[in-house]
Short mmCIF file of C-alpha atoms and ligand atoms in Angstrom, two decimals:
data_model
loop_
_atom_site.label_atom_id
_atom_site.label_comp_id
_atom_site.label_asym_id
_atom_site.label_seq_id
_atom_site.Cartn_x
_atom_site.Cartn_y
_atom_site.Cartn_z
CA MET A 22 0.00 0.00 0.00
CA GLY A 23 3.06 2.25 -0.15
CA ARG A 24 3.07 5.33 2.01
CA TYR A 25 -0.69 5.47 2.09
CA SER A 26 -1.78 3.58 5.10
CA ASP A 27 -5.48 2.95 5.08
CA VAL A 28 -5.59 1.23 8.43
CA ASP A 29 -6.50 4.46 10.21
CA VAL A 30 -10.12 5.16 10.84
CA ILE A 31 -10.82 8.49 9.15
CA VAL A 32 -13.69 10.85 9.81
CA ALA A 33 -14.97 13.97 8.05
CA PRO A 34 -18.20 15.80 7.33
CA ALA A 35 -19.41 14.94 3.81
CA THR A 36 -21.67 17.99 3.75
CA PRO A 37 -20.77 21.64 4.45
CA ALA A 38 -19.47 21.76 8.00
CA GLN A 39 -19.50 25.52 8.59
CA ALA A 40 -23.06 26.29 7.51
CA LYS A 41 -26.36 25.61 9.17
CA SER A 42 -28.63 23.26 7.25
CA ALA A 43 -31.49 20.88 7.93
CA LEU A 44 -29.24 17.84 7.96
CA ALA A 45 -25.57 16.96 7.69
CA ILE A 46 -23.63 13.75 7.13
CA VAL A 47 -20.48 12.74 8.94
CA ARG A 48 -18.61 9.96 7.20
CA VAL A 49 -16.31 7.39 8.81
CA SER A 50 -14.15 4.76 7.08
CA GLY A 51 -11.59 2.15 8.09
CA GLU A 52 -11.06 -1.10 9.86
CA GLY A 53 -12.76 -1.04 13.26
CA CYS A 54 -14.94 1.98 12.59
CA LEU A 55 -18.09 0.01 13.38
CA GLY A 56 -16.68 -0.62 16.87
CA LEU A 57 -15.98 3.10 17.43
CA VAL A 58 -19.48 3.97 16.38
CA ALA A 59 -20.92 1.36 18.76
CA HIS A 60 -19.36 3.37 21.61
CA CYS A 61 -21.35 6.47 20.71
CA PHE A 62 -24.55 5.33 19.06
CA ARG A 63 -27.58 4.04 20.97
CA PRO A 64 -30.11 2.77 18.45
CA LYS A 65 -33.78 2.85 19.48
CA GLY A 66 -34.98 -0.69 19.92
CA LYS A 67 -33.11 -3.85 20.69
CA ALA A 68 -32.46 -5.27 17.20
CA PRO A 69 -28.76 -5.30 16.21
CA LEU A 70 -27.51 -2.89 13.49
CA LYS A 71 -27.67 -4.36 10.02
CA PRO A 72 -25.42 -3.17 7.18
CA TRP A 73 -27.05 -0.90 4.56
CA ALA A 74 -30.08 -0.28 6.77
CA PRO A 75 -30.34 3.19 8.35
CA ARG A 76 -31.19 3.19 12.07
CA TYR A 77 -32.53 5.94 14.25
CA GLY A 78 -31.03 6.60 17.68
CA ASP A 79 -29.05 8.85 20.04
CA TRP A 80 -25.44 9.97 19.56
CA MET A 81 -23.64 10.24 22.90
CA ASP A 82 -20.30 11.71 23.94
CA VAL A 83 -18.68 11.90 27.39
CA GLU A 84 -20.86 14.85 28.29
CA GLY A 85 -24.10 13.12 27.32
CA LEU A 86 -26.53 13.36 24.42
CA VAL A 87 -25.18 15.15 21.33
CA ASP A 88 -28.03 14.75 18.87
CA ASP A 89 -30.62 12.31 17.64
CA VAL A 90 -29.28 10.85 14.41
CA MET A 91 -29.69 8.27 11.64
CA VAL A 92 -26.79 5.87 11.26
CA THR A 93 -26.06 3.70 8.22
CA THR A 94 -23.31 1.09 8.33
CA PHE A 95 -21.55 -0.44 5.33
CA ARG A 96 -19.55 -3.65 5.34
CA GLY A 97 -16.35 -3.68 3.26
CA PRO A 98 -15.76 -4.38 0.49
CA ARG A 99 -19.33 -3.37 -0.35
CA SER A 100 -18.92 0.31 0.42
CA TYR A 101 -17.79 3.50 -1.32
CA THR A 102 -14.21 3.15 -0.05
CA GLY A 103 -14.24 -0.65 -0.10
CA GLN A 104 -13.73 -0.66 3.69
CA ASP A 105 -16.14 -0.79 6.59
CA MET A 106 -17.89 2.57 6.66
CA VAL A 107 -20.44 4.48 8.68
CA GLU A 108 -22.57 7.48 7.79
CA ILE A 109 -24.03 9.53 10.58
CA SER A 110 -26.81 11.81 9.52
CA CYS A 111 -27.33 14.50 12.17
CA HIS A 112 -28.89 17.94 12.38
CA GLY A 113 -26.98 20.40 10.21
CA ASN A 114 -25.41 22.50 12.89
CA PRO A 115 -21.62 23.07 12.90
CA VAL A 116 -21.50 22.61 16.67
CA LEU A 117 -23.16 19.20 16.51
CA ILE A 118 -21.12 18.12 13.50
CA GLN A 119 -17.93 19.02 15.35
CA ALA A 120 -19.05 17.23 18.52
CA ILE A 121 -19.74 14.02 16.61
CA GLN A 122 -16.33 14.19 14.94
CA THR A 123 -14.60 14.87 18.24
CA SER A 124 -16.35 11.95 19.93
CA LEU A 125 -14.80 9.72 17.25
CA THR A 126 -11.32 11.28 17.20
CA ASN A 127 -11.26 10.89 20.99
CA LEU A 128 -11.67 7.17 20.39
CA GLY A 129 -8.73 7.05 17.98
CA ALA A 130 -10.14 8.07 14.62
CA ARG A 131 -8.39 10.93 12.79
CA GLN A 132 -9.65 13.73 10.59
CA ALA A 133 -9.61 12.70 6.91
CA ARG A 134 -7.54 14.64 4.41
CA PRO A 135 -9.37 16.20 1.43
CA GLY A 136 -10.30 13.47 -1.04
CA GLU A 137 -9.11 10.69 1.24
CA PHE A 138 -12.33 8.66 1.05
CA THR A 139 -12.12 8.64 -2.73
CA MET A 140 -8.40 7.95 -2.58
CA ARG A 141 -9.16 4.85 -0.55
CA ALA A 142 -11.77 3.86 -3.11
CA VAL A 143 -9.02 4.06 -5.79
CA LEU A 144 -6.46 2.18 -3.68
CA ASN A 145 -9.05 -0.53 -2.97
CA GLY A 146 -9.91 -0.92 -6.64
CA LYS A 147 -13.43 0.50 -6.34
CA MET A 148 -12.71 3.04 -9.09
CA ASP A 149 -9.86 4.13 -11.33
CA LEU A 150 -8.13 7.51 -11.26
CA LEU A 151 -10.21 8.93 -14.05
CA ALA A 152 -13.44 7.90 -12.34
CA ALA A 153 -12.17 9.56 -9.16
CA GLU A 154 -11.48 12.76 -11.05
CA ALA A 155 -14.97 12.55 -12.47
CA VAL A 156 -16.36 12.44 -8.91
CA ASN A 157 -14.61 15.73 -8.21
CA GLY A 158 -15.67 17.17 -11.56
CA LEU A 159 -19.26 16.29 -10.81
CA ILE A 160 -19.14 18.18 -7.53
CA GLU A 161 -17.60 21.20 -9.27
CA ALA A 162 -19.93 21.21 -12.28
CA ASN A 163 -21.87 24.45 -12.81
CA THR A 164 -24.52 23.28 -15.23
CA ARG A 165 -26.48 20.11 -15.87
CA TYR A 166 -24.83 19.89 -19.29
CA GLN A 167 -21.40 19.89 -17.68
CA ALA A 168 -22.45 17.28 -15.15
CA ASP A 169 -23.76 15.05 -17.95
CA LEU A 170 -20.50 15.37 -19.90
CA ILE A 171 -18.50 14.39 -16.86
CA ARG A 172 -20.75 11.50 -15.92
CA ARG A 173 -20.56 10.07 -19.42
CA GLN A 174 -16.80 10.41 -19.38
CA SER A 175 -16.49 8.65 -16.07
CA HIS A 176 -17.95 5.51 -17.61
CA GLY A 177 -14.71 4.85 -19.29
CA PRO A 178 -14.53 6.11 -22.89
CA LEU A 179 -11.26 7.89 -22.11
CA VAL A 180 -9.77 4.75 -20.56
CA THR A 181 -10.88 2.73 -23.59
CA PHE A 182 -9.36 5.29 -25.95
CA ILE A 183 -6.07 5.35 -24.05
CA ASN A 184 -5.90 1.56 -23.90
CA GLU A 185 -6.48 1.33 -27.65
CA GLN A 186 -3.77 3.88 -28.37
CA VAL A 187 -1.31 2.19 -26.03
CA GLU A 188 -2.06 -1.13 -27.75
CA GLN A 189 -1.31 0.48 -31.13
CA MET A 190 1.93 1.91 -29.80
CA LEU A 191 2.96 -1.49 -28.45
CA GLN A 192 2.22 -3.10 -31.80
CA MET A 193 4.31 -0.52 -33.63
CA GLN A 194 7.13 -1.01 -31.16
CA ALA A 195 6.94 -4.81 -31.43
CA HIS A 196 7.14 -4.46 -35.18
CA ILE A 197 10.20 -2.22 -34.88
CA GLU A 198 11.87 -4.53 -32.37
CA ALA A 199 11.31 -7.54 -34.60
CA THR A 200 12.96 -5.93 -37.60
CA ILE A 201 15.83 -4.54 -35.55
CA ASP A 202 16.48 -7.94 -33.95
CA TYR A 203 16.16 -10.17 -36.98
CA GLY A 204 16.70 -7.97 -39.99
CA GLU A 205 20.22 -7.51 -41.17
CA GLU A 206 19.09 -4.35 -42.85
CA ASP A 207 16.80 -1.52 -41.94
CA ILE A 208 13.08 -1.62 -42.36
CA ASP A 209 12.24 -1.12 -46.01
CA ALA A 210 10.60 1.99 -47.41
CA LEU A 211 7.16 0.45 -47.55
CA GLN A 212 7.22 -0.49 -43.88
CA ARG A 213 8.43 2.97 -42.99
CA GLU A 214 5.55 4.43 -44.89
CA GLN A 215 3.09 2.23 -43.00
CA LEU A 216 4.55 3.25 -39.67
CA ALA A 217 4.42 6.90 -40.66
CA GLY A 218 0.76 6.46 -41.65
CA LYS A 219 -0.15 4.90 -38.31
CA LEU A 220 1.71 7.60 -36.47
CA LYS A 221 -0.12 10.31 -38.38
CA THR A 222 -3.52 8.82 -37.46
CA MET A 223 -2.39 8.74 -33.85
CA VAL A 224 -1.18 12.35 -33.92
CA ASP A 225 -4.57 13.45 -35.29
CA ALA A 226 -6.52 11.52 -32.67
CA PHE A 227 -4.55 13.09 -29.82
CA LYS A 228 -4.82 16.53 -31.38
CA ARG A 229 -8.62 16.23 -31.42
CA LEU A 230 -8.63 15.03 -27.85
CA GLU A 231 -6.37 17.90 -26.83
CA GLN A 232 -8.81 20.39 -28.31
CA THR A 233 -11.66 19.09 -26.18
CA ALA A 234 -9.85 20.48 -23.15
CA ARG A 235 -10.58 23.97 -24.43
CA PHE A 236 -14.24 23.07 -24.43
CA SER A 237 -14.17 21.66 -20.88
CA LEU A 238 -12.37 24.71 -19.60
CA ALA A 239 -14.92 26.96 -21.24
CA MET A 240 -17.67 24.83 -19.67
CA LYS A 241 -16.27 25.93 -16.32
CA ARG A 242 -15.40 29.56 -16.95
CA GLY A 243 -18.03 30.30 -19.62
CA PHE A 244 -17.74 30.69 -23.40
CA LYS A 245 -16.89 34.24 -24.37
CA VAL A 246 -19.28 35.50 -27.04
CA LEU A 247 -18.65 39.00 -28.37
CA LEU A 248 -21.17 41.25 -30.11
CA THR A 249 -19.52 43.59 -32.62
CA GLY A 250 -20.71 45.87 -35.40
CA GLU A 251 -21.00 49.50 -36.36
CA PRO A 252 -22.58 51.96 -33.94
CA ASN A 253 -26.35 51.79 -33.89
CA VAL A 254 -26.75 48.32 -35.46
CA GLY A 255 -28.51 47.18 -32.29
CA LYS A 256 -25.76 45.58 -30.19
CA SER A 257 -26.99 46.81 -26.84
CA THR A 258 -30.58 45.99 -27.68
CA LEU A 259 -29.71 42.42 -28.69
CA PHE A 260 -27.47 42.07 -25.65
CA ASN A 261 -30.29 43.05 -23.34
CA THR A 262 -32.77 40.85 -25.16
CA LEU A 263 -30.57 37.77 -24.90
CA VAL A 264 -29.85 38.43 -21.24
CA ARG A 265 -33.52 38.85 -20.41
CA HIS A 266 -34.51 35.91 -22.58
CA GLU A 267 -32.18 33.57 -20.72
CA ARG A 268 -31.79 33.04 -17.06
CA ALA A 269 -28.90 35.32 -16.11
CA ILE A 270 -26.37 33.55 -13.94
CA VAL A 271 -25.03 35.96 -11.40
CA THR A 272 -21.36 35.21 -10.88
CA GLU A 273 -18.07 37.03 -10.86
CA LEU A 274 -16.56 37.36 -14.29
CA PRO A 275 -12.80 37.24 -13.99
CA GLY A 276 -10.73 38.34 -16.93
CA THR A 277 -13.30 40.31 -18.85
CA THR A 278 -12.07 43.63 -20.10
CA ARG A 279 -13.30 46.77 -18.43
CA ASP A 280 -14.21 48.34 -21.74
CA LEU A 281 -16.78 45.63 -22.22
CA ILE A 282 -20.17 45.21 -20.77
CA SER A 283 -20.62 41.55 -20.00
CA GLU A 284 -23.17 39.26 -18.44
CA GLN A 285 -23.14 35.54 -17.78
CA ILE A 286 -26.09 33.65 -19.25
CA GLU A 287 -26.88 30.07 -20.20
CA ILE A 288 -27.87 29.05 -23.71
CA GLY A 289 -28.71 25.42 -24.47
CA GLY A 290 -26.94 24.35 -21.30
CA LEU A 291 -23.75 26.19 -22.20
CA PRO A 292 -22.53 28.87 -19.80
CA ILE A 293 -21.91 31.99 -21.86
CA ILE A 294 -20.20 35.26 -21.06
CA LEU A 295 -22.01 37.60 -23.41
CA MET A 296 -19.97 40.71 -24.17
CA ASP A 297 -21.11 43.94 -25.78
CA SER A 298 -18.21 45.68 -27.47
CA ALA A 299 -20.09 49.00 -27.67
CA GLY A 300 -17.39 50.58 -25.53
CA ILE A 301 -14.77 49.71 -28.07
CA ARG A 302 -16.55 50.42 -31.31
CA ASP A 303 -18.32 53.51 -30.04
CA SER A 304 -16.19 56.12 -31.70
CA ASN A 305 -13.20 56.25 -33.94
CA ASP A 306 -11.31 57.98 -31.17
CA ARG A 307 -11.60 54.98 -28.94
CA ILE A 308 -10.48 52.69 -31.67
CA GLU A 309 -7.39 54.84 -32.05
CA GLN A 310 -6.80 54.81 -28.31
CA LEU A 311 -7.08 51.11 -27.89
CA GLY A 312 -5.17 50.40 -31.03
CA ILE A 313 -5.87 47.84 -33.67
CA GLN A 314 -3.74 45.40 -31.69
CA LYS A 315 -6.23 45.40 -28.83
CA ILE A 316 -9.11 44.53 -31.12
CA TYR A 317 -7.10 41.74 -32.62
CA GLU A 318 -6.35 40.39 -29.18
CA LEU A 319 -9.98 40.57 -28.22
CA LEU A 320 -11.14 38.81 -31.36
CA HIS A 321 -8.65 36.04 -30.75
CA ASP A 322 -9.37 35.80 -27.05
CA VAL A 323 -13.10 35.18 -27.35
CA ASP A 324 -14.68 31.90 -28.40
CA LEU A 325 -17.21 33.35 -30.82
CA VAL A 326 -17.83 36.70 -32.51
CA LEU A 327 -21.22 37.85 -33.76
CA PHE A 328 -20.93 40.53 -36.43
CA LEU A 329 -24.16 42.53 -36.29
CA ASN A 330 -25.30 44.11 -39.49
CA ASP A 331 -28.28 46.44 -39.92
CA ALA A 332 -30.73 44.88 -42.38
CA ALA A 333 -31.48 48.31 -43.82
CA GLU A 334 -27.84 49.32 -44.35
CA PRO A 335 -25.66 46.22 -44.58
CA ARG A 336 -21.89 46.70 -44.44
CA GLU A 337 -18.95 44.52 -45.28
CA PRO A 338 -17.75 42.56 -42.23
CA TYR A 339 -14.53 43.87 -40.65
CA PRO A 340 -11.41 42.62 -42.41
CA GLN A 341 -10.09 41.38 -39.04
CA LEU A 342 -13.01 38.95 -38.87
CA LYS A 343 -12.14 37.40 -42.18
CA GLU A 344 -8.79 36.43 -40.75
CA LEU A 345 -10.49 34.31 -38.10
CA THR A 346 -11.40 30.70 -38.80
CA GLN A 347 -14.79 30.30 -40.32
CA GLU A 348 -16.48 28.68 -37.34
CA LYS A 349 -15.34 31.47 -35.02
CA TRP A 350 -17.66 34.20 -36.28
CA PHE A 351 -20.93 34.71 -38.10
CA GLU A 352 -23.17 37.48 -39.24
CA VAL A 353 -26.38 38.52 -37.52
CA VAL A 354 -28.68 40.71 -39.57
CA THR A 355 -30.58 42.94 -37.15
CA LYS A 356 -33.82 44.91 -37.27
CA GLN A 357 -35.59 42.44 -39.56
CA ASP A 358 -38.87 44.08 -38.66
CA LEU A 359 -37.83 47.10 -40.71
CA VAL A 360 -37.30 45.20 -43.98
CA GLU A 361 -39.20 42.91 -46.34
CA GLU A 362 -38.97 39.17 -45.81
CA SER A 363 -37.14 38.81 -49.12
CA HIS A 364 -34.08 40.47 -47.65
CA VAL A 365 -33.67 37.52 -45.37
CA ALA A 366 -31.28 35.50 -47.47
CA GLU A 367 -29.96 32.48 -45.65
CA LYS A 368 -26.86 30.89 -46.97
CA ASP A 369 -26.72 27.14 -47.49
CA ASP A 370 -23.47 26.38 -45.75
CA GLN A 371 -24.09 26.25 -42.03
CA MET A 372 -20.71 27.76 -41.24
CA LYS A 373 -21.47 30.76 -43.45
CA ALA A 374 -24.92 31.17 -41.97
CA ARG A 375 -26.32 34.64 -41.69
CA VAL A 376 -28.91 34.79 -38.98
CA PRO A 377 -31.74 37.32 -39.35
CA VAL A 378 -33.20 38.60 -36.09
CA SER A 379 -35.39 41.30 -34.69
CA ALA A 380 -34.87 42.18 -31.08
CA LEU A 381 -38.09 44.16 -31.32
CA THR A 382 -40.38 41.26 -32.33
CA GLY A 383 -38.19 38.42 -31.01
CA LYS A 384 -38.10 36.87 -34.45
CA GLY A 385 -35.06 34.70 -35.16
CA LEU A 386 -33.84 34.63 -31.56
CA ARG A 387 -34.26 30.85 -31.27
CA GLN A 388 -32.29 30.31 -34.46
CA LEU A 389 -29.63 32.70 -33.23
CA GLU A 390 -29.26 30.78 -29.99
CA GLN A 391 -29.13 27.50 -31.89
CA GLN A 392 -26.40 28.86 -34.12
CA ILE A 393 -24.41 29.98 -31.07
CA VAL A 394 -24.65 26.51 -29.53
CA ILE A 395 -23.70 24.79 -32.82
CA ARG A 396 -20.64 26.99 -33.20
CA LEU A 397 -19.45 26.59 -29.65
CA SER A 398 -19.79 22.83 -29.64
CA THR A 399 -18.05 22.15 -32.97
CA VAL A 400 -14.98 20.93 -31.10
CA MET A 401 -17.13 18.30 -29.46
CA ALA A 402 -19.05 17.23 -32.55
CA GLY A 403 -18.52 13.53 -33.18
CA GLN A 404 -16.16 13.33 -30.24
CA SER A 405 -17.10 10.77 -27.61
CA VAL A 406 -13.90 11.14 -25.63
CA TYR A 407 -12.93 14.31 -23.85
CA LEU A 408 -10.76 15.71 -21.12
CA ILE A 409 -12.27 17.14 -17.99
CA ASN A 410 -9.45 18.84 -16.13
CA GLN A 411 -6.04 20.43 -16.28
CA ARG A 412 -4.11 17.37 -15.20
CA GLN A 413 -5.55 15.38 -18.08
CA GLU A 414 -4.97 18.28 -20.46
CA GLU A 415 -1.31 18.61 -19.50
CA ILE A 416 -0.63 14.92 -20.01
CA ILE A 417 -2.44 14.71 -23.34
CA SER A 418 -0.72 17.84 -24.54
CA THR A 419 2.67 16.30 -23.68
CA VAL A 420 1.75 13.09 -25.49
CA SER A 421 0.56 15.10 -28.46
CA THR A 422 3.87 16.96 -28.63
CA LEU A 423 5.87 13.75 -28.29
CA LEU A 424 3.97 12.08 -31.11
CA LYS A 425 4.27 15.14 -33.31
CA SER A 426 8.04 15.23 -32.78
CA ALA A 427 8.20 11.50 -33.46
CA ALA A 428 6.36 12.00 -36.74
CA ASP A 429 8.59 14.93 -37.75
CA ASP A 430 11.83 13.14 -36.88
CA PHE A 431 10.66 10.01 -38.65
CA ASP A 432 9.80 12.04 -41.75
CA MET A 433 13.26 13.55 -41.66
CA GLY A 434 14.71 10.07 -41.88
CA PHE A 435 15.58 9.22 -38.28
CA GLY A 436 15.76 5.51 -37.46
CA GLU A 437 12.94 3.39 -36.11
CA GLU A 438 14.59 3.12 -32.70
CA VAL A 439 14.13 6.87 -32.28
CA LEU A 440 10.43 6.43 -33.00
CA SER A 441 10.31 3.64 -30.47
CA SER A 442 11.81 5.76 -27.72
CA TYR A 443 9.25 8.50 -28.37
CA LEU A 444 6.54 5.88 -28.04
CA ASN A 445 8.02 4.71 -24.73
CA ALA A 446 7.84 8.24 -23.40
CA ALA A 447 4.27 8.63 -24.63
CA ARG A 448 3.19 5.36 -22.99
CA GLN A 449 4.80 6.41 -19.74
CA GLN A 450 2.71 9.60 -19.78
CA LEU A 451 -0.48 7.70 -20.56
CA GLY A 452 0.25 5.36 -17.69
CA GLU A 453 0.18 8.37 -15.40
CA LEU A 454 -3.12 9.45 -16.85
CA THR A 455 -4.92 6.24 -15.96
CA GLY A 456 -2.94 5.68 -12.78
CA GLU A 457 -0.96 2.66 -13.93
CA THR A 458 2.33 4.33 -13.07
CA ASP A 459 3.31 6.51 -10.13
CA VAL A 460 -0.09 6.25 -8.53
CA GLU A 461 0.92 7.66 -5.19
CA ASP A 462 2.53 10.83 -6.53
CA ILE A 463 -0.50 11.44 -8.67
CA LEU A 464 -2.84 10.78 -5.77
CA ASP A 465 -1.02 13.32 -3.66
CA ARG A 466 -1.39 16.04 -6.23
CA MET A 467 -4.85 15.10 -7.35
CA PHE A 468 -6.70 14.66 -4.11
CA SER A 469 -5.40 17.86 -2.57
CA ASN A 470 -8.02 19.64 -4.73
CA PHE A 471 -10.92 17.61 -3.40
CA CYS A 472 -13.55 18.61 -0.90
CA LEU A 473 -13.15 17.42 2.62
CA GLY A 474 -15.26 14.34 3.24
CA LYS A 475 -15.12 13.22 -0.39
N1 FFO B 529 -25.54 8.85 1.78
C1 FFO B 529 -24.78 8.83 0.67
N2 FFO B 529 -25.24 9.39 -0.45
C2 FFO B 529 -24.45 9.38 -1.55
C3 FFO B 529 -23.16 8.82 -1.55
C4 FFO B 529 -22.70 8.24 -0.33
O1 FFO B 529 -21.56 7.74 -0.23
N3 FFO B 529 -23.54 8.28 0.75
N4 FFO B 529 -22.39 8.84 -2.72
C5 FFO B 529 -21.01 8.77 -2.73
O2 FFO B 529 -20.36 9.10 -3.70
C6 FFO B 529 -23.06 9.06 -4.00
C7 FFO B 529 -23.65 7.75 -4.43
N5 FFO B 529 -22.59 6.83 -4.75
C8 FFO B 529 -22.29 5.70 -4.05
C9 FFO B 529 -21.39 4.82 -4.63
C10 FFO B 529 -21.12 3.63 -4.02
C11 FFO B 529 -21.72 3.30 -2.81
C12 FFO B 529 -21.51 1.96 -2.16
O3 FFO B 529 -21.75 1.75 -1.00
N6 FFO B 529 -21.10 0.98 -2.96
C13 FFO B 529 -20.88 -0.38 -2.53
C14 FFO B 529 -22.17 -1.13 -2.32
C15 FFO B 529 -23.05 -1.23 -3.52
C16 FFO B 529 -24.29 -2.10 -3.22
O4 FFO B 529 -24.90 -2.00 -2.18
O5 FFO B 529 -24.61 -2.91 -4.12
C17 FFO B 529 -19.98 -1.08 -3.54
O6 FFO B 529 -19.69 -0.48 -4.57
O7 FFO B 529 -19.57 -2.20 -3.27
C18 FFO B 529 -22.58 4.21 -2.22
C19 FFO B 529 -22.87 5.39 -2.84
C20 FFO B 529 -24.09 10.12 -3.85
N7 FFO B 529 -24.94 9.94 -2.68
N1 GTP B 530 -36.90 48.42 -35.35
C1 GTP B 530 -35.91 47.94 -34.63
N2 GTP B 530 -35.07 48.78 -34.02
C2 GTP B 530 -34.06 48.29 -33.30
C3 GTP B 530 -33.85 46.89 -33.16
N3 GTP B 530 -32.77 46.69 -32.38
C4 GTP B 530 -32.31 47.93 -32.05
N4 GTP B 530 -33.07 48.88 -32.60
C5 GTP B 530 -32.90 50.33 -32.47
O1 GTP B 530 -31.66 50.72 -33.05
C6 GTP B 530 -31.08 51.78 -32.29
C7 GTP B 530 -29.66 51.42 -31.85
O2 GTP B 530 -29.72 50.30 -30.97
P1 GTP B 530 -28.55 49.97 -29.95
O3 GTP B 530 -28.90 48.68 -29.36
O4 GTP B 530 -28.33 51.12 -29.04
O5 GTP B 530 -27.35 49.86 -30.95
P2 GTP B 530 -25.82 49.68 -30.62
O6 GTP B 530 -25.26 48.92 -31.73
O7 GTP B 530 -25.65 49.14 -29.27
O8 GTP B 530 -25.32 51.15 -30.71
P3 GTP B 530 -23.99 51.77 -30.05
O9 GTP B 530 -24.16 51.67 -28.55
O10 GTP B 530 -23.98 53.15 -30.54
O11 GTP B 530 -22.83 50.95 -30.53
C8 GTP B 530 -32.02 52.04 -31.11
O12 GTP B 530 -32.82 53.10 -31.42
C9 GTP B 530 -32.83 50.75 -31.03
O13 GTP B 530 -34.12 50.97 -30.50
C10 GTP B 530 -34.79 46.01 -33.82
O14 GTP B 530 -34.69 44.78 -33.77
N5 GTP B 530 -35.77 46.60 -34.53
#
């Protein structure tokens, strides 16, 4: 079990310990915890405690009655941690929660470290590292959409993907070994070409996976969507309409520029930081002040740009926009109520869509929101595997770089053994991702971010 002893009985509140609430749960895990609990808990009635069946009774400490509680016992290995466990459900008062904990630490239990219950679950084979990270992700999720993504991921698609890739790498390496061992000469050109082809497929797969991290990050901090366009096209009006139309999420918005008015809303389950660039585009003076560079930076910093165009006096989109990738911006034709229907020309290609709206009548708003969601989730389209946190992102990014270098070096004519050593390094990284190598180091770093009692 390495330096992680799990013989200690650990105790921690699994619910907020500093706030008052109707109920609270104190969690206990470890060999002998049922005995400790027997010292403090007096169930009503004579029947003995049965595992997995909650019982009502009194919790006592040396001073007397602490609280009337519900106690559920679990018998290892059929528990969350895989050990004997107890859950004490008491009244949600910090004083009572603390008293229950103290009554147990006085008997020899110790306060659990953050994430230690889940760490034990990993060490006891109840879940793998990625599933444990998903538990934390679930607790941190801000929207239902995000929770769903994380839950789906925790069921193993990432592990399956990694295992498949590692298998491929091993096959390539076995192939290389075989030719190095038995062949008097180098691998022939055809075999090199095949290896290069496989490597390229692998590089692409990891690149796609790497990009999903951007999406997950945005799911946490919000997707930045910027409204731009000439003065008077209706930016502020559309901004206000979208904000009122959707439930506004009131949170702090770190990192948004002062010159921008912004508001966090939710569209189609995606958290969105809607920004009105009125402050920037207001007058030519301000554009001069801020400099073209600033606008460039802003356009590149946000996830999506809506170029608003007045239906009655359409203009050419800004040249800066045309330098962005196609999925990163689209045109919104405003004030449709002022023009004939025939002006509403929709383009065929979805990525070149021009969305007609009227903030006045509400026409086209649904389509606009749909288009925003489509654009923002393009990274995820057709992708069943994705990354949910920074640790995963860092590892996949390293693997991606290693494979890219391998492909480049191989193209430049380096030998197969060079390729093989890149693959070794990549497999080592992937082992860390799933927890096959260096588990304890990873556990240390990973679980320090968890909630107490989890
Ligand atoms: N009261 C309570 N609610 C909770 C949890 C908990 O631990 N306690 N959970 C904690 O995350 C979540 C539910 N997840 C759980 C996962 C596994 C087990 C568990 O005891 N598993 C055993 C026994 C399964 C069985 O009875 O068949 C096992 O896996 O062997 C319990 C809860 C959310 N709600
Ligand atoms: N008929 C009609 N008028 C609109 C619509 N949207 C905005 N307007 C009007 O257009 C004018 C400009 O709207 P704003 O929302 O202030 O435009 P803006 O782009 O934010 O303007 P600046 O703050 O100067 O950049 C106002 O008089 C609005 O009432 C619309 O959908 N239909």
